Amino acid sequence: MDLTLSPRERDLQERAASFARTQLFPNEMAIEEHGSLPGDILARLRKEVLAAGFNAINHSREHGGQGLSLFEQTLVNEQFGMATGGIGGVAWQPAIPLKEGTPEQLRRYLEPSCRGERTYCFAISEADAGSDPRQVKTTAVRLGSRYYLSGEKWFVTHGDIADFIMVHALVDGDPEKPTVFLVDKDRPGIRVKRVPKFMHNFMSEHPEYIFEKVELGEEDILGTVGGGLDLTKDWFVETRLKIAAHCVGAATRATEIANNYAAERVQFGKPIREFQGIEFMLADMVVEIMAAKSLLYRIAWQASQRPDRKLAHAYASAVKLQASEMAGRVIDKALQILGGRGYMRENPVERLYRDVRVDRIWEGTSEVQRVVIGSQIKKRGLGIYTGWIATDY
Ligand SMILES: Cc1cc2nc3c(=O)[nH]c(=O)nc-3n(C[C@H](O)[C@H](O)[C@H](O)COP(=O)(O)OP(=O)(O)OC[C@H]3O[C@@H](n4cnc5c(N)ncnc54)[C@H](O)[C@@H]3O)c2cc1C
C-alpha cells in the first residue's frame, strides 16, 4: 500500500496552498468589514481563479472544468478551507448534478458556469423542511406542458451572487415527484423575502426567496420528474466531502497559529508551550487532525477509484460528521491557547471558530449524519464502516 502523494498531487496541493496564501488570506478581512465580499474584490479574485486554473475543478474537461478526481478536489478544498469567511468559494464549483442536464441545459447552464459566466445556488430548505426534505411544500403545478412554481425557500447560500436557482420542488404537490428545476433568477414571480444575518460573515448572503407562479417548462427540469431526491443526494455527497476537507484545513491553520503563538508567548518566565497544560492541548489537536485527515483522504481516494452512488452517500456522512465535530473541538482549543488574542475578530482563529460552527448544521446536521450511518449499519452491517475498502457491502 503506497500512501505517498504523486508529484502531480503534490504540485496541486502546493499550488492551492499558494493561492490561499496570496489571494484568499489577504482578502478575508474585507468580508469581516463589509459582511460579505465586496463585488470588486470578488470580480478580481474570479480572474485570478481562472488564471490559476482553479475554476470548476469538480467538472470534466469536456464541459469546461478542470477534470480533477474527487481525491484531487479534496487536496484543493483542504487548502482553500484554511481561509475564513468561505472565501475559498470564489473558486466556483458548479453543482455536480448539473452534469445530468440535457445537451441544451449543459450549454445554457453547466458550460457557462464552468467558465465563470453563470453562478448557481441550490434551494432545498424551507420553513418546515430542514433535516427532512420530504416535507418540502414548494410545488410546481402542471398545466399542459407548463409548470407553475410556488413556495418559499430559506437559507439560499450564494442567492445574492447567483443568476440561477436550482429549486427542489414537488410536481403537483406529490411527495412521490420531487423534482429539481433550473430557474433563472430574473423570471417574473421571484422575489427576495429577506436577507438574514448569521453567526459567520460569509463571502455571500443566504437570502430567503418567494416564488409566485413562476412559469417553467419541460426544458427547465433537471433529470426527471420524481428524480429530484437522487440529484439532491448527489449534491450532498459532493458538498459533505467538501465541508470535511474545509474542516481539516481550518483546524490545521488554527493549530499552526496556536503552535507558533505557544512558542513565542512568554508567561511566568517561559514560553507557554513549556506548560504541559498547553503542550497536551497541542498534542490532542494534531492527533485529531491526523485521524480526520486520514479518513477524509481514504474516502475521497476510494470514491475516486470506485465510484458508487450509494456507498459514496454512506461514507460522505461519516467523513462530514467526524471532520466537522473535530474542527469544533480543535479550533476551540486553538482559541484557548491564544487567550484574549484568540477572541479578537482580526485573529483568523476567532473567525474559524465561528465559521466551522455551521459545518455541524448545513448539508445535514450531525444528528442527520448519524441517522444515515445508523440506517447503513442496519442495512449492510457494521463492516461497511469498521471493515476496510468496501467491495461487497
Ligand atoms: C448558513 C446556512 C446556509 C445554508 N445554505 C443552504 C442552502 O444553500 N440551500 C439549502 O437548501 N439549505 C441551506 N441551509 C439549510 C440547512 O441545510 C439546514 O439548516 C439544515 O439541514 C438543518 O435544518 P433546520 O435548520 O431546519 O433544522 P431542523 O431540521 O429543524 O433540526 C433542528 C434540530 O433537530 C435535530 N433533528 C432533526 N431531525 C432529527 C432526527 N431524525 N434525529 C435526531 N435529531 C434530529 C437536528 O439535528 C437539529 O439539531 C443553510 C443553513 C445555514 C445555517
CSV table of N, CA and C in Angstrom, one decimal, residues 111-235:
chain,number,residue,atom,x,y,z
A,111,GLU,N,-21.9,24.7,-18.9
A,111,GLU,CA,-20.7,25.1,-19.6
A,111,GLU,C,-20.4,26.6,-19.2
A,112,PRO,N,-21.4,27.5,-19.3
A,112,PRO,CA,-21.0,28.9,-18.8
A,112,PRO,C,-20.7,29.0,-17.3
A,113,SER,N,-21.3,28.0,-16.5
A,113,SER,CA,-20.9,28.0,-15.1
A,113,SER,C,-19.5,27.6,-14.9
A,114,CYS,N,-19.0,26.7,-15.7
A,114,CYS,CA,-17.6,26.3,-15.6
A,114,CYS,C,-16.7,27.4,-16.0
A,115,ARG,N,-17.1,28.2,-17.0
A,115,ARG,CA,-16.3,29.3,-17.4
A,115,ARG,C,-16.3,30.5,-16.4
A,116,GLY,N,-17.3,30.4,-15.5
A,116,GLY,CA,-17.4,31.5,-14.5
A,116,GLY,C,-18.4,32.6,-15.0
A,117,GLU,N,-19.2,32.3,-16.0
A,117,GLU,CA,-20.1,33.3,-16.6
A,117,GLU,C,-21.5,33.2,-15.9
A,118,ARG,N,-21.8,32.1,-15.3
A,118,ARG,CA,-23.0,31.9,-14.6
A,118,ARG,C,-22.7,31.3,-13.2
A,119,THR,N,-23.6,31.6,-12.2
A,119,THR,CA,-23.4,31.1,-10.9
A,119,THR,C,-24.8,30.5,-10.4
A,120,TYR,N,-24.7,29.3,-9.7
A,120,TYR,CA,-25.9,28.7,-9.2
A,120,TYR,C,-26.0,28.9,-7.7
A,121,CYS,N,-27.2,28.7,-7.2
A,121,CYS,CA,-27.5,28.4,-5.8
A,121,CYS,C,-28.5,27.2,-5.8
A,122,PHE,N,-28.5,26.5,-4.7
A,122,PHE,CA,-29.4,25.3,-4.6
A,122,PHE,C,-30.4,25.5,-3.5
A,123,ALA,N,-31.7,25.5,-3.8
A,123,ALA,CA,-32.7,25.9,-2.8
A,123,ALA,C,-33.5,24.6,-2.5
A,124,ILE,N,-33.2,24.1,-1.3
A,124,ILE,CA,-34.0,22.9,-0.8
A,124,ILE,C,-34.8,23.3,0.4
A,125,SER,N,-34.1,23.9,1.4
A,125,SER,CA,-34.7,24.1,2.7
A,125,SER,C,-35.8,25.1,2.7
A,126,GLU,N,-36.8,24.8,3.6
A,126,GLU,CA,-37.9,25.7,3.7
A,126,GLU,C,-38.2,25.9,5.2
A,127,ALA,N,-39.2,26.7,5.5
A,127,ALA,CA,-39.6,26.9,7.0
A,127,ALA,C,-39.9,25.6,7.7
A,128,ASP,N,-40.6,24.7,7.0
A,128,ASP,CA,-41.0,23.4,7.6
A,128,ASP,C,-40.2,22.2,7.1
A,129,ALA,N,-39.2,22.4,6.2
A,129,ALA,CA,-38.5,21.3,5.6
A,129,ALA,C,-37.0,21.6,5.8
A,130,GLY,N,-36.4,21.1,6.8
A,130,GLY,CA,-34.9,21.3,7.1
A,130,GLY,C,-34.2,19.9,7.0
A,131,SER,N,-34.1,19.2,8.1
A,131,SER,CA,-33.5,17.9,8.1
A,131,SER,C,-34.2,16.9,7.2
A,132,ASP,N,-35.5,17.2,7.1
A,132,ASP,CA,-36.4,16.2,6.4
A,132,ASP,C,-36.9,16.9,5.1
A,133,PRO,N,-36.1,16.7,4.0
A,133,PRO,CA,-36.5,17.4,2.8
A,133,PRO,C,-37.8,16.9,2.2
A,134,ARG,N,-38.3,15.7,2.7
A,134,ARG,CA,-39.6,15.2,2.2
A,134,ARG,C,-40.7,16.1,2.6
A,135,GLN,N,-40.5,17.0,3.5
A,135,GLN,CA,-41.6,17.9,3.9
A,135,GLN,C,-41.7,19.2,3.1
A,136,VAL,N,-40.9,19.2,2.0
A,136,VAL,CA,-40.9,20.4,1.1
A,136,VAL,C,-42.3,20.6,0.6
A,137,LYS,N,-42.7,21.9,0.6
A,137,LYS,CA,-44.1,22.3,0.2
A,137,LYS,C,-44.0,23.0,-1.2
A,138,THR,N,-42.9,23.5,-1.5
A,138,THR,CA,-42.8,24.2,-2.8
A,138,THR,C,-43.3,23.3,-3.9
A,139,THR,N,-44.2,23.8,-4.7
A,139,THR,CA,-44.9,23.0,-5.7
A,139,THR,C,-44.8,23.5,-7.1
A,140,ALA,N,-44.7,22.6,-8.0
A,140,ALA,CA,-44.8,23.0,-9.4
A,140,ALA,C,-46.1,22.4,-10.0
A,141,VAL,N,-47.1,23.2,-10.2
A,141,VAL,CA,-48.3,22.7,-10.7
A,141,VAL,C,-48.3,22.6,-12.2
A,142,ARG,N,-48.6,21.4,-12.7
A,142,ARG,CA,-48.5,21.2,-14.1
A,142,ARG,C,-49.8,21.5,-14.9
A,143,LEU,N,-49.7,22.4,-15.9
A,143,LEU,CA,-50.9,22.7,-16.7
A,143,LEU,C,-50.4,22.5,-18.2
A,144,GLY,N,-50.9,21.4,-18.8
A,144,GLY,CA,-50.4,21.1,-20.1
A,144,GLY,C,-48.9,20.8,-20.1
A,145,SER,N,-48.1,21.6,-20.9
A,145,SER,CA,-46.7,21.3,-20.9
A,145,SER,C,-46.0,22.4,-20.0
A,146,ARG,N,-46.7,23.2,-19.3
A,146,ARG,CA,-46.1,24.3,-18.5
A,146,ARG,C,-46.2,23.9,-17.0
A,147,TYR,N,-45.3,24.5,-16.2
A,147,TYR,CA,-45.3,24.2,-14.7
A,147,TYR,C,-45.3,25.6,-14.1
A,148,TYR,N,-46.1,25.7,-13.0
A,148,TYR,CA,-46.1,27.0,-12.2
A,148,TYR,C,-45.6,26.8,-10.8
A,149,LEU,N,-44.5,27.4,-10.6
A,149,LEU,CA,-43.7,27.1,-9.3
A,149,LEU,C,-44.1,28.1,-8.2
A,150,SER,N,-44.5,27.6,-7.1
A,150,SER,CA,-44.9,28.5,-6.0
A,150,SER,C,-44.3,27.9,-4.7
A,151,GLY,N,-43.9,28.8,-3.8
A,151,GLY,CA,-43.4,28.3,-2.5
A,151,GLY,C,-42.3,29.3,-2.0
A,152,GLU,N,-41.7,28.9,-0.9
A,152,GLU,CA,-40.8,29.8,-0.2
A,152,GLU,C,-39.5,28.9,0.2
A,153,LYS,N,-38.3,29.5,-0.1
A,153,LYS,CA,-37.1,28.8,0.2
A,153,LYS,C,-36.3,29.6,1.2
A,154,TRP,N,-35.6,28.9,2.1
A,154,TRP,CA,-34.8,29.5,3.1
A,154,TRP,C,-33.3,29.3,2.9
A,155,PHE,N,-32.5,30.1,3.6
A,155,PHE,CA,-31.1,29.9,3.7
A,155,PHE,C,-30.4,29.6,2.3
A,156,VAL,N,-30.7,30.4,1.3
A,156,VAL,CA,-30.2,30.0,-0.1
A,156,VAL,C,-28.8,30.6,-0.2
A,157,THR,N,-27.8,29.8,0.1
A,157,THR,CA,-26.4,30.3,0.0
A,157,THR,C,-26.0,30.7,-1.4
A,158,HIS,N,-25.4,31.9,-1.5
A,158,HIS,CA,-25.0,32.4,-2.8
A,158,HIS,C,-26.2,33.0,-3.6
A,159,GLY,N,-27.3,33.1,-2.9
A,159,GLY,CA,-28.5,33.6,-3.6
A,159,GLY,C,-28.3,35.0,-4.2
A,160,ASP,N,-27.5,35.8,-3.5
A,160,ASP,CA,-27.3,37.2,-3.9
A,160,ASP,C,-26.4,37.2,-5.1
A,161,ILE,N,-25.4,36.3,-5.2
A,161,ILE,CA,-24.5,36.4,-6.4
A,161,ILE,C,-24.8,35.4,-7.5
A,162,ALA,N,-25.8,34.6,-7.3
A,162,ALA,CA,-26.2,33.6,-8.3
A,162,ALA,C,-27.1,34.2,-9.3
A,163,ASP,N,-27.1,33.7,-10.6
A,163,ASP,CA,-28.1,34.1,-11.5
A,163,ASP,C,-29.1,33.0,-11.9
A,164,PHE,N,-28.9,31.8,-11.3
A,164,PHE,CA,-30.0,30.9,-11.5
A,164,PHE,C,-30.1,30.0,-10.2
A,165,ILE,N,-31.3,29.5,-9.9
A,165,ILE,CA,-31.5,28.8,-8.7
A,165,ILE,C,-31.9,27.4,-9.1
A,166,MET,N,-31.3,26.4,-8.4
A,166,MET,CA,-31.8,25.0,-8.6
A,166,MET,C,-32.8,24.8,-7.5
A,167,VAL,N,-34.0,24.7,-7.9
A,167,VAL,CA,-35.1,24.6,-6.9
A,167,VAL,C,-35.6,23.2,-6.8
A,168,HIS,N,-35.6,22.7,-5.5
A,168,HIS,CA,-36.1,21.4,-5.2
A,168,HIS,C,-37.6,21.5,-4.9
A,169,ALA,N,-38.5,21.0,-5.7
A,169,ALA,CA,-40.0,21.2,-5.6
A,169,ALA,C,-40.7,19.9,-5.8
A,170,LEU,N,-42.0,19.9,-5.4
A,170,LEU,CA,-42.8,18.7,-5.7
A,170,LEU,C,-43.7,19.0,-6.9
A,171,VAL,N,-43.7,18.2,-7.9
A,171,VAL,CA,-44.6,18.4,-9.0
A,171,VAL,C,-46.0,18.0,-8.5
A,172,ASP,N,-47.0,19.0,-8.7
A,172,ASP,CA,-48.4,18.8,-8.3
A,172,ASP,C,-48.5,18.5,-6.8
A,173,GLY,N,-47.5,18.9,-6.0
A,173,GLY,CA,-47.5,18.7,-4.6
A,173,GLY,C,-47.4,17.2,-4.2
A,174,ASP,N,-47.0,16.4,-5.2
A,174,ASP,CA,-47.0,14.9,-4.9
A,174,ASP,C,-45.6,14.6,-4.3
A,175,PRO,N,-45.6,14.0,-3.1
A,175,PRO,CA,-44.3,13.7,-2.4
A,175,PRO,C,-43.5,12.6,-3.2
A,176,GLU,N,-44.2,11.9,-4.1
A,176,GLU,CA,-43.5,10.9,-5.0
A,176,GLU,C,-42.8,11.6,-6.2
A,177,LYS,N,-43.0,12.9,-6.3
A,177,LYS,CA,-42.5,13.6,-7.5
A,177,LYS,C,-41.6,14.8,-7.1
A,178,PRO,N,-40.6,14.5,-6.3
A,178,PRO,CA,-39.6,15.6,-6.0
A,178,PRO,C,-38.8,15.8,-7.3
A,179,THR,N,-38.6,17.1,-7.6
A,179,THR,CA,-38.0,17.4,-8.9
A,179,THR,C,-37.1,18.6,-8.8
A,180,VAL,N,-36.0,18.7,-9.5
A,180,VAL,CA,-35.1,19.8,-9.4
A,180,VAL,C,-35.4,20.7,-10.7
A,181,PHE,N,-35.7,21.9,-10.5
A,181,PHE,CA,-36.0,22.9,-11.6
A,181,PHE,C,-34.8,23.9,-11.7
A,182,LEU,N,-34.4,24.2,-13.0
A,182,LEU,CA,-33.4,25.2,-13.2
A,182,LEU,C,-34.1,26.5,-13.5
A,183,VAL,N,-34.0,27.4,-12.5
A,183,VAL,CA,-34.8,28.6,-12.6
A,183,VAL,C,-33.9,29.9,-12.7
A,184,ASP,N,-34.0,30.5,-13.8
A,184,ASP,CA,-33.3,31.8,-14.0
A,184,ASP,C,-33.8,32.8,-13.0
A,185,LYS,N,-32.9,33.5,-12.3
A,185,LYS,CA,-33.4,34.4,-11.2
A,185,LYS,C,-34.2,35.6,-11.7
A,186,ASP,N,-34.1,35.9,-13.0
A,186,ASP,CA,-34.8,37.1,-13.5
A,186,ASP,C,-36.2,36.8,-14.0
A,187,ARG,N,-36.7,35.5,-13.8
A,187,ARG,CA,-38.0,35.2,-14.2
A,187,ARG,C,-39.1,36.0,-13.4
A,188,PRO,N,-40.2,36.3,-14.0
A,188,PRO,CA,-41.2,37.0,-13.2
A,188,PRO,C,-41.8,36.1,-12.1
A,189,GLY,N,-42.1,36.7,-11.0
A,189,GLY,CA,-42.6,35.9,-9.9
A,189,GLY,C,-41.6,35.5,-8.8
A,190,ILE,N,-40.4,35.9,-9.0
A,190,ILE,CA,-39.4,35.5,-7.9
A,190,ILE,C,-39.0,36.8,-7.2
A,191,ARG,N,-39.0,36.7,-5.9
A,191,ARG,CA,-38.5,37.9,-5.1
A,191,ARG,C,-37.9,37.4,-3.8
A,192,VAL,N,-37.0,38.3,-3.3
A,192,VAL,CA,-36.3,38.0,-2.1
A,192,VAL,C,-37.2,38.5,-0.9
A,193,LYS,N,-37.4,37.6,0.0
A,193,LYS,CA,-38.3,37.9,1.2
A,193,LYS,C,-37.4,38.7,2.2
A,194,ARG,N,-36.3,38.2,2.5
A,194,ARG,CA,-35.4,38.9,3.4
A,194,ARG,C,-34.0,38.3,3.4
A,195,VAL,N,-33.0,39.0,3.9
A,195,VAL,CA,-31.6,38.5,3.9
A,195,VAL,C,-31.1,38.5,5.3
A,196,PRO,N,-31.4,37.4,6.0
A,196,PRO,CA,-31.0,37.4,7.5
A,196,PRO,C,-29.5,37.4,7.6
A,197,LYS,N,-29.0,37.8,8.8
A,197,LYS,CA,-27.6,37.8,9.1
A,197,LYS,C,-27.4,36.5,10.0
A,198,PHE,N,-26.2,36.0,9.8
A,198,PHE,CA,-25.8,34.7,10.5
A,198,PHE,C,-24.6,34.9,11.4
A,199,MET,N,-24.2,33.9,12.1
A,199,MET,CA,-23.1,33.9,13.0
A,199,MET,C,-21.8,34.3,12.3
A,200,HIS,N,-21.6,33.6,11.1
A,200,HIS,CA,-20.4,33.9,10.4
A,200,HIS,C,-20.6,35.1,9.4
A,201,ASN,N,-19.5,35.8,9.1
A,201,ASN,CA,-19.6,36.7,7.9
A,201,ASN,C,-19.1,35.9,6.8
A,202,PHE,N,-19.8,35.9,5.7
A,202,PHE,CA,-19.5,35.0,4.6
A,202,PHE,C,-19.3,35.7,3.3
A,203,MET,N,-18.7,35.1,2.3
A,203,MET,CA,-18.4,35.8,1.1
A,203,MET,C,-19.7,36.2,0.4
A,204,SER,N,-20.8,35.5,0.6
A,204,SER,CA,-22.1,35.9,0.0
A,204,SER,C,-23.2,35.7,1.1
A,205,GLU,N,-24.4,36.1,0.7
A,205,GLU,CA,-25.5,36.1,1.6
A,205,GLU,C,-26.3,34.7,1.5
A,206,HIS,N,-27.3,34.6,2.4
A,206,HIS,CA,-28.2,33.4,2.4
A,206,HIS,C,-29.6,33.8,2.4
A,207,PRO,N,-30.1,34.4,1.3
A,207,PRO,CA,-31.4,35.0,1.4
A,207,PRO,C,-32.6,34.0,1.4
A,208,GLU,N,-33.7,34.5,1.8
A,208,GLU,CA,-35.0,33.7,1.7
A,208,GLU,C,-35.7,34.2,0.4
A,209,TYR,N,-36.2,33.2,-0.3
A,209,TYR,CA,-36.9,33.5,-1.6
A,209,TYR,C,-38.3,33.1,-1.6
A,210,ILE,N,-39.1,33.9,-2.3
A,210,ILE,CA,-40.5,33.6,-2.5
A,210,ILE,C,-40.7,33.4,-4.0
A,211,PHE,N,-41.4,32.3,-4.4
A,211,PHE,CA,-41.8,32.0,-5.8
A,211,PHE,C,-43.3,32.1,-5.9
A,212,GLU,N,-43.7,32.9,-6.8
A,212,GLU,CA,-45.2,33.0,-7.0
A,212,GLU,C,-45.5,32.7,-8.5
A,213,LYS,N,-46.1,31.5,-8.7
A,213,LYS,CA,-46.5,31.0,-10.0
A,213,LYS,C,-45.4,31.4,-11.1
A,214,VAL,N,-44.2,31.0,-10.8
A,214,VAL,CA,-43.1,31.2,-11.8
A,214,VAL,C,-43.3,30.2,-12.9
A,215,GLU,N,-43.5,30.7,-14.1
A,215,GLU,CA,-43.8,29.8,-15.3
A,215,GLU,C,-42.5,29.1,-15.8
A,216,LEU,N,-42.6,27.8,-15.9
A,216,LEU,CA,-41.4,27.0,-16.3
A,216,LEU,C,-41.9,26.0,-17.3
A,217,GLY,N,-41.0,25.3,-18.0
A,217,GLY,CA,-41.3,24.3,-19.0
A,217,GLY,C,-40.6,23.0,-18.7
A,218,GLU,N,-40.8,22.0,-19.6
A,218,GLU,CA,-40.1,20.7,-19.5
A,218,GLU,C,-38.6,21.0,-19.6
A,219,GLU,N,-38.2,22.0,-20.4
A,219,GLU,CA,-36.8,22.2,-20.6
A,219,GLU,C,-36.1,22.7,-19.4
A,220,ASP,N,-36.9,23.1,-18.3
A,220,ASP,CA,-36.3,23.6,-17.1
A,220,ASP,C,-36.1,22.5,-16.0
A,221,ILE,N,-36.6,21.3,-16.4
A,221,ILE,CA,-36.4,20.2,-15.4
A,221,ILE,C,-35.1,19.6,-15.5
A,222,LEU,N,-34.3,19.4,-14.4
A,222,LEU,CA,-33.0,18.8,-14.4
A,222,LEU,C,-33.3,17.3,-14.1
A,223,GLY,N,-32.9,16.4,-15.0
A,223,GLY,CA,-33.2,15.0,-14.8
A,223,GLY,C,-34.6,14.7,-15.1
A,224,THR,N,-35.3,13.9,-14.2
A,224,THR,CA,-36.6,13.5,-14.5
A,224,THR,C,-37.6,14.0,-13.4
A,225,VAL,N,-38.9,14.1,-13.7
A,225,VAL,CA,-39.9,14.4,-12.7
A,225,VAL,C,-39.8,13.2,-11.7
A,226,GLY,N,-39.6,13.5,-10.4
A,226,GLY,CA,-39.5,12.4,-9.4
A,226,GLY,C,-38.1,12.0,-9.1
A,227,GLY,N,-37.2,12.5,-9.9
A,227,GLY,CA,-35.7,12.1,-9.7
A,227,GLY,C,-35.0,13.1,-8.8
A,228,GLY,N,-35.7,14.1,-8.3
A,228,GLY,CA,-35.1,15.2,-7.5
A,228,GLY,C,-34.3,14.8,-6.3
A,229,LEU,N,-34.8,13.8,-5.6
A,229,LEU,CA,-34.2,13.4,-4.3
A,229,LEU,C,-32.8,12.8,-4.6
A,230,ASP,N,-32.7,12.0,-5.7
A,230,ASP,CA,-31.4,11.4,-6.0
A,230,ASP,C,-30.4,12.5,-6.4
A,231,LEU,N,-30.9,13.5,-7.2
A,231,LEU,CA,-30.0,14.6,-7.6
A,231,LEU,C,-29.5,15.3,-6.4
A,232,THR,N,-30.5,15.6,-5.5
A,232,THR,CA,-30.1,16.3,-4.3
A,232,THR,C,-29.1,15.5,-3.4
A,233,LYS,N,-29.3,14.2,-3.4
A,233,LYS,CA,-28.3,13.4,-2.6
A,233,LYS,C,-26.9,13.4,-3.3
A,234,ASP,N,-26.9,13.5,-4.6
A,234,ASP,CA,-25.6,13.6,-5.3
A,234,ASP,C,-24.9,14.9,-4.8
A,235,TRP,N,-25.7,16.0,-4.7
A,235,TRP,CA,-25.2,17.2,-4.3
A,235,TRP,C,-24.7,17.1,-2.9
